[in-house]
XYZ file of C-alpha atoms in Angstrom:
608
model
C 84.342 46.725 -205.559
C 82.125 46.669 -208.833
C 78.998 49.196 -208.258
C 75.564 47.574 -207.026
C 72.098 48.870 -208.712
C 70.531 51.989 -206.964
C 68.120 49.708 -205.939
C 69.908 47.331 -204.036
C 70.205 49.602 -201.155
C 68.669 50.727 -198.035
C 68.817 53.524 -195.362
C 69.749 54.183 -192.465
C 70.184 57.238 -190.227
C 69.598 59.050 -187.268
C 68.078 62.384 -188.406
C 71.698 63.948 -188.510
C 72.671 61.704 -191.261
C 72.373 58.703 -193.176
C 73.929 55.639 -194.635
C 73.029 53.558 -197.457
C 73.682 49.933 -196.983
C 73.990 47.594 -200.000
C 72.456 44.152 -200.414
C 76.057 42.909 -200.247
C 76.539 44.548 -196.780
C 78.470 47.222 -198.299
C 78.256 50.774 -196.310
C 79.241 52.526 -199.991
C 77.080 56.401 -199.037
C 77.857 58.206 -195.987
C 78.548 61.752 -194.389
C 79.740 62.517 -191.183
C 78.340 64.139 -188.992
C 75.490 65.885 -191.705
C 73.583 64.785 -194.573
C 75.890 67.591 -196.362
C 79.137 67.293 -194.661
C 82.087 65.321 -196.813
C 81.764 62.083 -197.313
C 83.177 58.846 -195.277
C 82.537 55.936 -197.960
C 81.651 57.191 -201.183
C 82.055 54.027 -203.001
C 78.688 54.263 -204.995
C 80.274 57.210 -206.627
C 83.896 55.981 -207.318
C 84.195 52.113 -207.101
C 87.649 52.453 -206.634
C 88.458 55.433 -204.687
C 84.986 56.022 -202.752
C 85.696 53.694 -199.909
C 83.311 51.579 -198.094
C 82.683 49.398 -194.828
C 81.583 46.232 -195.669
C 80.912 43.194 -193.758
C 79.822 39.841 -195.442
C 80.556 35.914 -195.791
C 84.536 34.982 -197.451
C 82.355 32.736 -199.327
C 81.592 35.207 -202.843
C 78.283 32.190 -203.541
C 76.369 33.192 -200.528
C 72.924 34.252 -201.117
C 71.281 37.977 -199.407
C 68.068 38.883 -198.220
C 67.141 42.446 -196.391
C 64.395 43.452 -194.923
C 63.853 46.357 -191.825
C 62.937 44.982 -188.578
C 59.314 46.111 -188.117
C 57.977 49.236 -187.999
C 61.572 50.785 -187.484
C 64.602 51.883 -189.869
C 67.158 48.774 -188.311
C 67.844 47.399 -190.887
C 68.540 43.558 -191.145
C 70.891 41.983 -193.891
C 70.704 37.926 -193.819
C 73.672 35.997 -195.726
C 72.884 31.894 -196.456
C 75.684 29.632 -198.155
C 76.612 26.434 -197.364
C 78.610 27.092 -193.963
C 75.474 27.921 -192.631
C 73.074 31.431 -192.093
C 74.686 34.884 -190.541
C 72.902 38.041 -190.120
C 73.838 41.842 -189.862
C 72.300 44.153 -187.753
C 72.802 47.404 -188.934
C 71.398 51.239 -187.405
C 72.391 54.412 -185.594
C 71.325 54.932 -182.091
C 68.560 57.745 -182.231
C 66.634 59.432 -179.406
C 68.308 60.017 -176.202
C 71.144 58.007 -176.958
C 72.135 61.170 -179.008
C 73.729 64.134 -176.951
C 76.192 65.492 -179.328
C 78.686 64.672 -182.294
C 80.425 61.819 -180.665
C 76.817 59.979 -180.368
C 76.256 60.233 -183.860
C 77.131 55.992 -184.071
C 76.937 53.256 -187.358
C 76.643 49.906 -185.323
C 76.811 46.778 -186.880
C 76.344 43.447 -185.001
C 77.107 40.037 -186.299
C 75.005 37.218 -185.658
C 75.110 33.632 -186.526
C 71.950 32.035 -186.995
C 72.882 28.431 -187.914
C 75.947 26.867 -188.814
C 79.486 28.404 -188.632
C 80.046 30.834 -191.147
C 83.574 32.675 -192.418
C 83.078 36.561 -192.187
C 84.959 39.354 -193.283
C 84.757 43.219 -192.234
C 86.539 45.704 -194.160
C 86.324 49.673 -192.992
C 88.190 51.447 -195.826
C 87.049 55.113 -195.620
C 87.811 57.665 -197.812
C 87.569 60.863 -196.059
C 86.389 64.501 -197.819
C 84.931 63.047 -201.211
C 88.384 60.661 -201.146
C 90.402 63.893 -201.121
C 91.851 63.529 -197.782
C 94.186 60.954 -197.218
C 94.640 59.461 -193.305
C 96.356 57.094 -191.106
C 95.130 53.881 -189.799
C 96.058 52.975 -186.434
C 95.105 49.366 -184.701
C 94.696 48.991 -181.078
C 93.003 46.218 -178.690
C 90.225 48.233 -178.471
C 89.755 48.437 -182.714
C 90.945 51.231 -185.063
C 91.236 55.030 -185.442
C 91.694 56.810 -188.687
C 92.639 59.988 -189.206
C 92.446 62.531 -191.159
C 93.634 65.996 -192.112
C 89.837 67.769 -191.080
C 88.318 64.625 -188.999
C 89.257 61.510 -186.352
C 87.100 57.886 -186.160
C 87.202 54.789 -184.624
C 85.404 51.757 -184.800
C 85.564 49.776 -181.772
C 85.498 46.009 -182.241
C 84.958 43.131 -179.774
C 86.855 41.140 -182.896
C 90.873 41.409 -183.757
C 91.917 44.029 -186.236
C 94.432 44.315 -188.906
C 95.775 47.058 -190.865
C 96.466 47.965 -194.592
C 96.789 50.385 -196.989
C 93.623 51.175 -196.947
C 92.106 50.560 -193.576
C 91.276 48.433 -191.507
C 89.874 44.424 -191.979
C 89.099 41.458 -189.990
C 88.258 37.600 -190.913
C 86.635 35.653 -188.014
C 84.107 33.285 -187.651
C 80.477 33.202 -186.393
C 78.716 30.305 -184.923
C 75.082 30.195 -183.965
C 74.675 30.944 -180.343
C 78.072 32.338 -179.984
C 79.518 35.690 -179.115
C 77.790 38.261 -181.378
C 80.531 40.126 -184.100
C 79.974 44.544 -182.820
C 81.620 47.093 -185.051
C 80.825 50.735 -184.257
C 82.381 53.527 -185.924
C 82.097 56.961 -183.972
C 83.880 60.234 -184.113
C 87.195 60.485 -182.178
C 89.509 63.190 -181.288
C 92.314 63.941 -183.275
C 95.825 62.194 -182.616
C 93.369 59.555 -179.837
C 93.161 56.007 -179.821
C 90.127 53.995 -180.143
C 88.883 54.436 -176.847
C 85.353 52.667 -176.413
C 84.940 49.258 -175.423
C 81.559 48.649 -176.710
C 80.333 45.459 -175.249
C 77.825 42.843 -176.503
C 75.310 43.834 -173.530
C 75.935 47.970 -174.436
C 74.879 46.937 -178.548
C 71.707 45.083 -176.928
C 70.563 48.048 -174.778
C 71.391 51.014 -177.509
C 69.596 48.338 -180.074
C 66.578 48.157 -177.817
C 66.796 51.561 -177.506
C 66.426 52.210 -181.059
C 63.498 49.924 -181.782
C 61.743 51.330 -179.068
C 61.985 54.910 -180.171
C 61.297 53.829 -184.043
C 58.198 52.151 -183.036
C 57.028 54.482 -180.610
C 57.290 57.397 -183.317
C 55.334 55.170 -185.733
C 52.455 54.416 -183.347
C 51.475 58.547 -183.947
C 50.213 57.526 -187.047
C 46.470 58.296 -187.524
C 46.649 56.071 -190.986
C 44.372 52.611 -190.917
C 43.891 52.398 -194.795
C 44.628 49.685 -197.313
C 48.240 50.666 -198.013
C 49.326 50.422 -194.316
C 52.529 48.852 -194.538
C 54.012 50.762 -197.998
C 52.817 53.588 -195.943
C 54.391 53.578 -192.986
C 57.780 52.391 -194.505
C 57.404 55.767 -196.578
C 56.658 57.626 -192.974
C 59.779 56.016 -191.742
C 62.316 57.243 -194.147
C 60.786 60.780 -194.106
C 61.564 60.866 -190.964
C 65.153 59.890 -191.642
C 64.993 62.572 -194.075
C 64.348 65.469 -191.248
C 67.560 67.269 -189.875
C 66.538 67.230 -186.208
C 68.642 69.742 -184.751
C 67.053 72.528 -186.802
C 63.439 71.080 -188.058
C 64.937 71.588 -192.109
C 63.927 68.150 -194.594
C 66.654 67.279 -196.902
C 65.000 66.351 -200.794
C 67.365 63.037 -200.411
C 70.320 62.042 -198.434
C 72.739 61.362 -201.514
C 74.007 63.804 -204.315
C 75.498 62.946 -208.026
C 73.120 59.650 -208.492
C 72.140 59.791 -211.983
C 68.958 60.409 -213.533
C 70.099 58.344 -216.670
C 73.424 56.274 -216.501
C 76.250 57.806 -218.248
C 74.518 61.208 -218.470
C 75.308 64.854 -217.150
C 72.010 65.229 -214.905
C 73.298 64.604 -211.734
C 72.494 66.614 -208.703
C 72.900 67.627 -205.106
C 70.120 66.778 -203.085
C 71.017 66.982 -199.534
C 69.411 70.302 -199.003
C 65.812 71.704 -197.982
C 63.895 72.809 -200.643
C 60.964 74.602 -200.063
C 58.868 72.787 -202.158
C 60.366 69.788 -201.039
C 59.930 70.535 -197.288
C 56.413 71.872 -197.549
C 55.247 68.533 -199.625
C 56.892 66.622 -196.973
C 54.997 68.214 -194.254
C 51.624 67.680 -196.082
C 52.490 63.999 -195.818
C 53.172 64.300 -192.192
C 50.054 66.057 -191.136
C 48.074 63.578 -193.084
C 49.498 61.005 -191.261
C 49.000 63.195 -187.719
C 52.634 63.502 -187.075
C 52.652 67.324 -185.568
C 55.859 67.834 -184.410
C 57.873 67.219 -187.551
C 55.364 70.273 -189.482
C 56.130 72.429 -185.983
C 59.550 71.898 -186.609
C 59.667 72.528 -190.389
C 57.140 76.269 -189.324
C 60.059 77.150 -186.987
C 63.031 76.705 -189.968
C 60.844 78.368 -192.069
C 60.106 81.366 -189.936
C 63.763 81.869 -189.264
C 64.144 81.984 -192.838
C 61.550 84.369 -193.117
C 63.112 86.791 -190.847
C 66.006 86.814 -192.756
C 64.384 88.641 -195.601
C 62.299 92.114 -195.358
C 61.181 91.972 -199.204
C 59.124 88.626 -198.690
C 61.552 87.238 -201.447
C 63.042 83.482 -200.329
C 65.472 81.008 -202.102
C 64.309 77.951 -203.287
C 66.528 75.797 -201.071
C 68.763 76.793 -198.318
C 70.999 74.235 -196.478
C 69.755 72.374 -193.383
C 71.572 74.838 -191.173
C 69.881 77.523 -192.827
C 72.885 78.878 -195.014
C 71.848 80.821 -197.977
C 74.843 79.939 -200.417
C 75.406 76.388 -201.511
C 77.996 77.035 -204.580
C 78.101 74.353 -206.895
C 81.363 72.472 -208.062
C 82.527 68.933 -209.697
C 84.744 66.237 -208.218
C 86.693 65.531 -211.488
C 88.741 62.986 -209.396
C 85.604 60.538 -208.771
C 84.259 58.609 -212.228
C 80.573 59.126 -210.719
C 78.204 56.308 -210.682
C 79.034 54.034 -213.263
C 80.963 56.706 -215.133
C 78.209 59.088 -214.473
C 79.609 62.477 -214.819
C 80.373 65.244 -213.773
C 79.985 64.318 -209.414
C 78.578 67.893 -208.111
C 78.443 68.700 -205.024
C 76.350 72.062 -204.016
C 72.969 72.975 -206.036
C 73.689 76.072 -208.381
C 69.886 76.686 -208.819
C 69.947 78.051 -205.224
C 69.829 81.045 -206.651
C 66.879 80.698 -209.484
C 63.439 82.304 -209.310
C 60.687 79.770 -208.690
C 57.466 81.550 -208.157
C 56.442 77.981 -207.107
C 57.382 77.399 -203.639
C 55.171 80.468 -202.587
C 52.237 78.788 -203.251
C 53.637 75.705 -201.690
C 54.625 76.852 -198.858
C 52.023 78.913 -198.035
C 49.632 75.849 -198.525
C 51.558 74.302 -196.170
C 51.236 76.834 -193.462
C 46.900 76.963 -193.977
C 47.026 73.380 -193.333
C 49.518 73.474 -190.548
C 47.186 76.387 -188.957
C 44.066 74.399 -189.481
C 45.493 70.591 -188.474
C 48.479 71.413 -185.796
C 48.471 74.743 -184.007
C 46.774 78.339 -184.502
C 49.647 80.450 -186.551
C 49.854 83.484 -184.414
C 50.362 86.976 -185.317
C 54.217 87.594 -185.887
C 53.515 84.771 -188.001
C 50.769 86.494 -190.117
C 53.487 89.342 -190.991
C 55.547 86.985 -192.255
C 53.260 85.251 -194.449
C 51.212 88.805 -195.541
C 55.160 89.544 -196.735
C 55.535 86.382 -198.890
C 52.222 87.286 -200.525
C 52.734 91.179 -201.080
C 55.541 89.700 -202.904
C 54.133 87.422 -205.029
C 51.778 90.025 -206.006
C 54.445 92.084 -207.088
C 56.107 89.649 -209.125
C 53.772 86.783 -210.456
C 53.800 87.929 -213.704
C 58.130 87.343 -214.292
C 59.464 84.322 -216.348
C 60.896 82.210 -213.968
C 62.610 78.835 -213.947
C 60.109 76.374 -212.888
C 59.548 73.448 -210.536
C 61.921 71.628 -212.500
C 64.868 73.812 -212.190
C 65.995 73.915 -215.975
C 68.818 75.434 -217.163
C 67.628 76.143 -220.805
C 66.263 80.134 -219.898
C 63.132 81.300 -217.582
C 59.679 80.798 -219.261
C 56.164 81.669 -218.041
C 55.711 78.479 -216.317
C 51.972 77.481 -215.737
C 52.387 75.774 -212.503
C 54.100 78.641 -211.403
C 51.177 80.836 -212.159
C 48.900 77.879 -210.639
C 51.377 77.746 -207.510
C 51.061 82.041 -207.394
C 47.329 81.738 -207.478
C 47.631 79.303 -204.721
C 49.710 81.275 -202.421
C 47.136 84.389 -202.479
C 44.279 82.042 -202.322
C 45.356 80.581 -199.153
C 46.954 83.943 -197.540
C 43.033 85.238 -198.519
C 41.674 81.782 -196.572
C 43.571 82.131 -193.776
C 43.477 86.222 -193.022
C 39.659 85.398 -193.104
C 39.823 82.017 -190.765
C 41.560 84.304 -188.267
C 39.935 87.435 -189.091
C 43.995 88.600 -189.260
C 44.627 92.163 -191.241
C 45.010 92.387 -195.130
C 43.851 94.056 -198.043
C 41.847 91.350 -199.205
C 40.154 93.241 -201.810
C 43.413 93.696 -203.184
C 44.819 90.109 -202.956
C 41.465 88.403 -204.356
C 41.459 91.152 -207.218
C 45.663 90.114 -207.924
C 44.511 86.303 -207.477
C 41.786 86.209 -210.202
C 43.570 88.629 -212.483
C 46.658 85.255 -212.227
C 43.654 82.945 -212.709
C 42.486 84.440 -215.648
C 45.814 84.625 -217.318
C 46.440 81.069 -216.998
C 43.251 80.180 -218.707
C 44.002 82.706 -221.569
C 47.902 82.107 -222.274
C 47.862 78.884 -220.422
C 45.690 77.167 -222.254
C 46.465 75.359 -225.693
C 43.367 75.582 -227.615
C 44.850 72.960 -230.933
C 46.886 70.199 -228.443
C 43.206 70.953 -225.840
C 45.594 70.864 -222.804
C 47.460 73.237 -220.530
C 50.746 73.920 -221.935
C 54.086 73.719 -220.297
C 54.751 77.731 -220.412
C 52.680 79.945 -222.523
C 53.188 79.282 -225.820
C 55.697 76.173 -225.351
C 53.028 73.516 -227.159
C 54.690 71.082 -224.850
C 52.977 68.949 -221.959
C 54.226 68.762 -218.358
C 52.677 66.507 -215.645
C 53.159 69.299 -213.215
C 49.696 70.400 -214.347
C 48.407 67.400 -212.926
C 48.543 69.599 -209.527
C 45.870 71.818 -210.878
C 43.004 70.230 -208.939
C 44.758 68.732 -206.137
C 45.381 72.388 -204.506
C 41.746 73.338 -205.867
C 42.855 75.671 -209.044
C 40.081 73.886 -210.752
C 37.643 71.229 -210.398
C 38.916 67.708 -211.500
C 35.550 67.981 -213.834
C 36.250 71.097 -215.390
C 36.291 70.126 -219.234
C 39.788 71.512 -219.895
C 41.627 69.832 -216.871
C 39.606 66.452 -218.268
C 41.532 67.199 -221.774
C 44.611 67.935 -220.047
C 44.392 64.720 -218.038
C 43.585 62.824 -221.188
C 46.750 63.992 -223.076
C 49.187 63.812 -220.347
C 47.853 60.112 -220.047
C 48.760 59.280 -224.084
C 52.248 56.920 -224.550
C 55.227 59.318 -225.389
C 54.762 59.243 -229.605
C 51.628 60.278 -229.267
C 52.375 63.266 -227.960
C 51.813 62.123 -224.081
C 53.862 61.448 -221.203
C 52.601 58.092 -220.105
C 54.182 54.709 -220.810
C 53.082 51.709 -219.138
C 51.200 53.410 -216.292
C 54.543 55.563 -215.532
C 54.929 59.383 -216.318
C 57.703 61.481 -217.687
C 57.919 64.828 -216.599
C 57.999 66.965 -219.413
C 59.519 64.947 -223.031
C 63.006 66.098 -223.245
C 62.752 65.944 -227.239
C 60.597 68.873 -227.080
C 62.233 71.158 -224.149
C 65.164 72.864 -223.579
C 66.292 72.602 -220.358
C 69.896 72.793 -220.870
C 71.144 69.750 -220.434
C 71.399 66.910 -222.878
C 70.956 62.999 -222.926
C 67.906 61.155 -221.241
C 65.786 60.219 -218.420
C 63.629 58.100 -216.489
C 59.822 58.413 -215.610
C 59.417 60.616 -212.622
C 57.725 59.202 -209.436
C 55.846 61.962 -208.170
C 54.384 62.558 -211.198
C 52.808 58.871 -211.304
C 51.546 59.396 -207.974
C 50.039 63.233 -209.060
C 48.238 61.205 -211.957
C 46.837 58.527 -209.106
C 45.579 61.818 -207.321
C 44.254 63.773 -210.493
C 42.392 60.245 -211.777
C 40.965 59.654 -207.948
C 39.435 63.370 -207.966
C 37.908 63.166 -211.374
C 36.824 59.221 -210.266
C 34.701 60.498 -208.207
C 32.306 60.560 -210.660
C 33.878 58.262 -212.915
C 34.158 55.133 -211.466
C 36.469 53.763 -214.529
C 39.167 56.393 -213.291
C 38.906 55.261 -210.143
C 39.819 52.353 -210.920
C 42.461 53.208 -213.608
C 44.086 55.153 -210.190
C 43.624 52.152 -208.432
C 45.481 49.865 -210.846
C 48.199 52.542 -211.300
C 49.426 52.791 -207.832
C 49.313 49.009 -206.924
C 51.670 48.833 -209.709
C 53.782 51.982 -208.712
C 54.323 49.927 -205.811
C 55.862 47.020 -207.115
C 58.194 49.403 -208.682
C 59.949 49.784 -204.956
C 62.529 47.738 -204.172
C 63.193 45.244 -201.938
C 63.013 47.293 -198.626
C 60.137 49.342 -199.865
C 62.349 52.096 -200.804
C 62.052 54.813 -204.140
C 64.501 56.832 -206.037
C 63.607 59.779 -207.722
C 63.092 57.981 -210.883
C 62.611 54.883 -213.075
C 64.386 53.572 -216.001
C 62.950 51.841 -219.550
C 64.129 48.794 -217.322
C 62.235 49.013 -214.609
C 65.377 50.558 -212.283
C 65.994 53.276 -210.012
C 67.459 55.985 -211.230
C 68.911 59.878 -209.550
C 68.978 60.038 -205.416
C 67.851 57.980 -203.192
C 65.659 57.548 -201.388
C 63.633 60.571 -202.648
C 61.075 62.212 -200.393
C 59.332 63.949 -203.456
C 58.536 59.981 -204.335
C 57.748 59.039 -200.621
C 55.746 61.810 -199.916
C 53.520 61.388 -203.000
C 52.621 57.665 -202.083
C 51.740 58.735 -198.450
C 49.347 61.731 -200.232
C 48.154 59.134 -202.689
C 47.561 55.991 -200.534
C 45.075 58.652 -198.183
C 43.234 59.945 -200.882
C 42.881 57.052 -202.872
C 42.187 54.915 -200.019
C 39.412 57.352 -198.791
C 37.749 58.233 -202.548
C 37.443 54.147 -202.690
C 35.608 53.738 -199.394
């Protein structure tokens, strides 16, 4: 089945795991029962040998159209030809319909709208990364497939046949007849298909799972301009959470390139720090409590794991510390996108970053949610007598590069920012610390980074000291209060980050690049797309310094509304964007989702 655009697809999940669901009504991403586990259908990575579930019209003219059903992650794909118009209902029960593994459900109901149209449903899976072969086995009830490591069945109110591959079915759908319900659940080993899942069970579990989307959403505090961009962005952060443990996955996919054909393709379905912390400033913004509370708990158990104060950047949603990377040489990757890795080898790097981030986090989760209480405070005093101790090491950046460790500014920024707010909040709460110490360690890091930091010929902030090279990570500088938005040398910086790419910038047509991979050595070779969260930290940097300028202001203004039409068709961002105008690396991203939400409350509240 040829591969689809990144684009073309949308999510669904129930905060165990997630599928993505093509325009075409392909199932080609998913991983059962985790966001990490091996994958089921895998198509998007290996058109040939991914597998895939798909259900759509015999007729290959029909026309598509998908949209979510409001204010909830089901997720509604409409097919129109000339037979007539059929819909699929696709989600996975969430909330109490959710007691353990054999819960975790993909339904998909069938249902004619006008007409009688000619369906087919194919369930081809492809279990462990297509590693693992299985057996099909067809019963009145639907079919079970299994595998050498895991059992499923998808129960069917519709006749099944068998083939090499699967399982498929061709039937009919009229409008006001019997509605098409495929289900694919987890099954002991050796057993049949044993659920009879019945038109009136898919109509309670689907109420169900409206209710309990819509219900969550109605928590949110936001009223602003951007409401609706907004609370689709909401939505699939929640997806993104791992509710059994309160850990936020970066994205639910891994190996998705960030520039077809290339080598940069990564693992995301891990919490990073960073990630995580970001995500939880989005929440809290939006007055959603108990996701932050859940991340605080994750994190403290991570915490306790360490006496030094030292953490990794990323740990995996179950908290395990080693996530060894490794290539599927059997799977072509993404239209010949390769190598496919699976694990994140930069669990192990030094990012002085996520100190600051996290700790950020925690003030603002102390001041918005709930008190932190003591035990907490020795946790967080730990993570801060470490960064004392080692702010001043090369390290390996926000970006994770694989070309050596450099002094990284926003690491020094990020260091800064985890003493400053350790210093806010042992004062707040009138907690313990040697704050004479900690402010002298914080303005000795400040200091630095205006000395070596600063370029004095290019009049910006440099990459790393001494690099000559831009990097919109910068842009953070005044959103976590390092300096004002004002200040003469962040106004430089802003101005030549905001210069087109052969003028030495990182801006082309109101989208930003990262760093210029001309000029860096990160390791890797070949290119990439603009970075999303970096457009939306340039929306935040111009609405700080518009404050006072109403022409920035503005120039925010028009640069989100059109980083919005860059989503696609659900509302839904990767972690990048092409010369072309398409998504490229994992999807969706929260980095990118988590940046609108941040943006869209800031901008919407600087603009009155």
């Amino acid at each position: 089945m040829p591969y689809q655009a990144i684009e073309n697809y949308a999510l669904i999940g129930n905060m165990r795991s997630a599928a993505l669901v093509g325009l075409n009504g392909s199932i080609d991403w998913f991983c059962f029962p985790h966001f990490d586990s091996p994958s089921v259908f895998a198509s998007i990575l290996d058109e040939n040998k991914g597998g895939y579930f798909k259900i759509a019209p015999t007729d290959p003219k029909s026309k598509n159209k998908q949209y979510y059903w409001p204010d909830t992650n089901v997720l509604i794909t409409r097919f129109y030809n000339s037979e007539g118009i059929v819909e699929i209902i696709d989600y996975m029960p969430v909330g109490e319909d959710i007691i353990n593994e054999y819960d975790y459900r993909i339904v998909r109901r069938v249902r004619g709208i006008h007409g009688n149209v000619r369906m087919k449903m194919e369930c081809y899976p492809a279990f462990n990364y297509a590693r693992d072969t299985h057996e099909t086995v067809i019963s009145v009830k639907g079919a079970s497939y299994h595998s050498q490591g895991l059992s499923l069945g998808l129960a069917s109110n519709m006749p099944l046949q068998q083939n090499d591959q699967g399982s498929f079915s061709e039937f009919d759908i009229e409008e006001g007849s019997t509605t098409a319900v495929f289900m694919l659940h987890k099954i002991e080993k050796g057993e049949g298909c044993s659920i009879s899942y019945s038109e009136e069970q898919a109509e309670r579990r689907f109420t169900n799972t409206i209710e309990y989307w819509r219900n969550w959403l109605s928590k949110s505090t936001y009223k602003g301009r951007w409401r609706e961009m907004v609370n689709r962005s909401a939505l699939i952060l929640k997806l993104l959470t791992f509710e059994p443990t309160g850990a936020i996955v970066a994205a639910p996919t891994c190996s998705l390139p960030e520039g077809v054909g290339g080598e940069r393709n990564w693992d995301y379905r891990y919490t990073w720090i960073r990630d995580a912390a970001f995500t939880v400033y989005a929440f809290l913004k939006l007055g959603f409590t108990e996701e932050a509370l859940g991340f605080m708990k994750w994190m403290l158990e991570r915490s306790k794991e360490e006496d030094s104060g030292a953490l990794q950047i990323m740990y995996g949603i179950d908290g395990r510390h080693e996530l060894n990377e490794y290539t599927l040489d059997h799977l072509e990757g993404y239209m010949g996108s390769s190598p496919v890795r699976i694990g994140n080898g930069a669990y192990d790097q030094l990012q002085l970053d996520i100190y600051g981030e996290l700790l950020d986090s925690i003030y603002l989760s102390d001041k918005h949610v709930r008190p932190v209480a003591y035990s907490g405070w020795k946790h967080i005093l730990k993570h801060a007598k470490w960064i004392s101790k080692n702010w001043q090491r090369k390290d390996d950046g926000i970006w994770e590069v694989r070309g050596g460790q450099q002094h990284f500014v926003y690491s020094k920024v990020m260091a800064w920012v985890a003493l400053d707010r350790t210093i806010r909040l042992s004062r707040k709460r009138s907690f313990p610390a040697d704050l004479q110490e900690l402010s002298r360690i914080r303005d000795d890091i400040f200091m630095e980074i205006i000395e070596k930091g600063w370029n004095e010929k290019r009049q910006a902030f440099d990459q790393y000291y001494g690099s000559n090279s831009l990097d919109a990570s910068n842009l953070m500088m005044p959103l976590v209060f390092f300096m004002s938005p004002y200040d003469p040398m962040m106004e430089k910086t802003l101005d030549a980050i905001m210069q087109s790419p052969d003028k030495g910038g990182l801006l082309t047509n109101s989208l930003v690049y990262r760093y210029n991979v001309d000029e860096v050595d990160d390791g890797l070779t070949g290119e990439e797309g603009t970075f999303n969260i970096c457009t939306f930290w340039l929306v935040e940097a111009l609405t700080r310094s518009g404050k006072s300028n109403p022409a920035k202001l503005e120039k925010a203004r028009l640069i989100f509304e059109q980083m919005l039409g860059y989503a696609n068709h659900v509302g839904m961002y990767s972690e990048q964007i092409g010369l072309s105008g398409e998504a490229l690396g994992n999807t969706p991203q929260a980095f990118t989702h988590l940046a609108l939400i941040s943006s869209a409350f800031n901008l919407d509240k600087a603009l009155g």
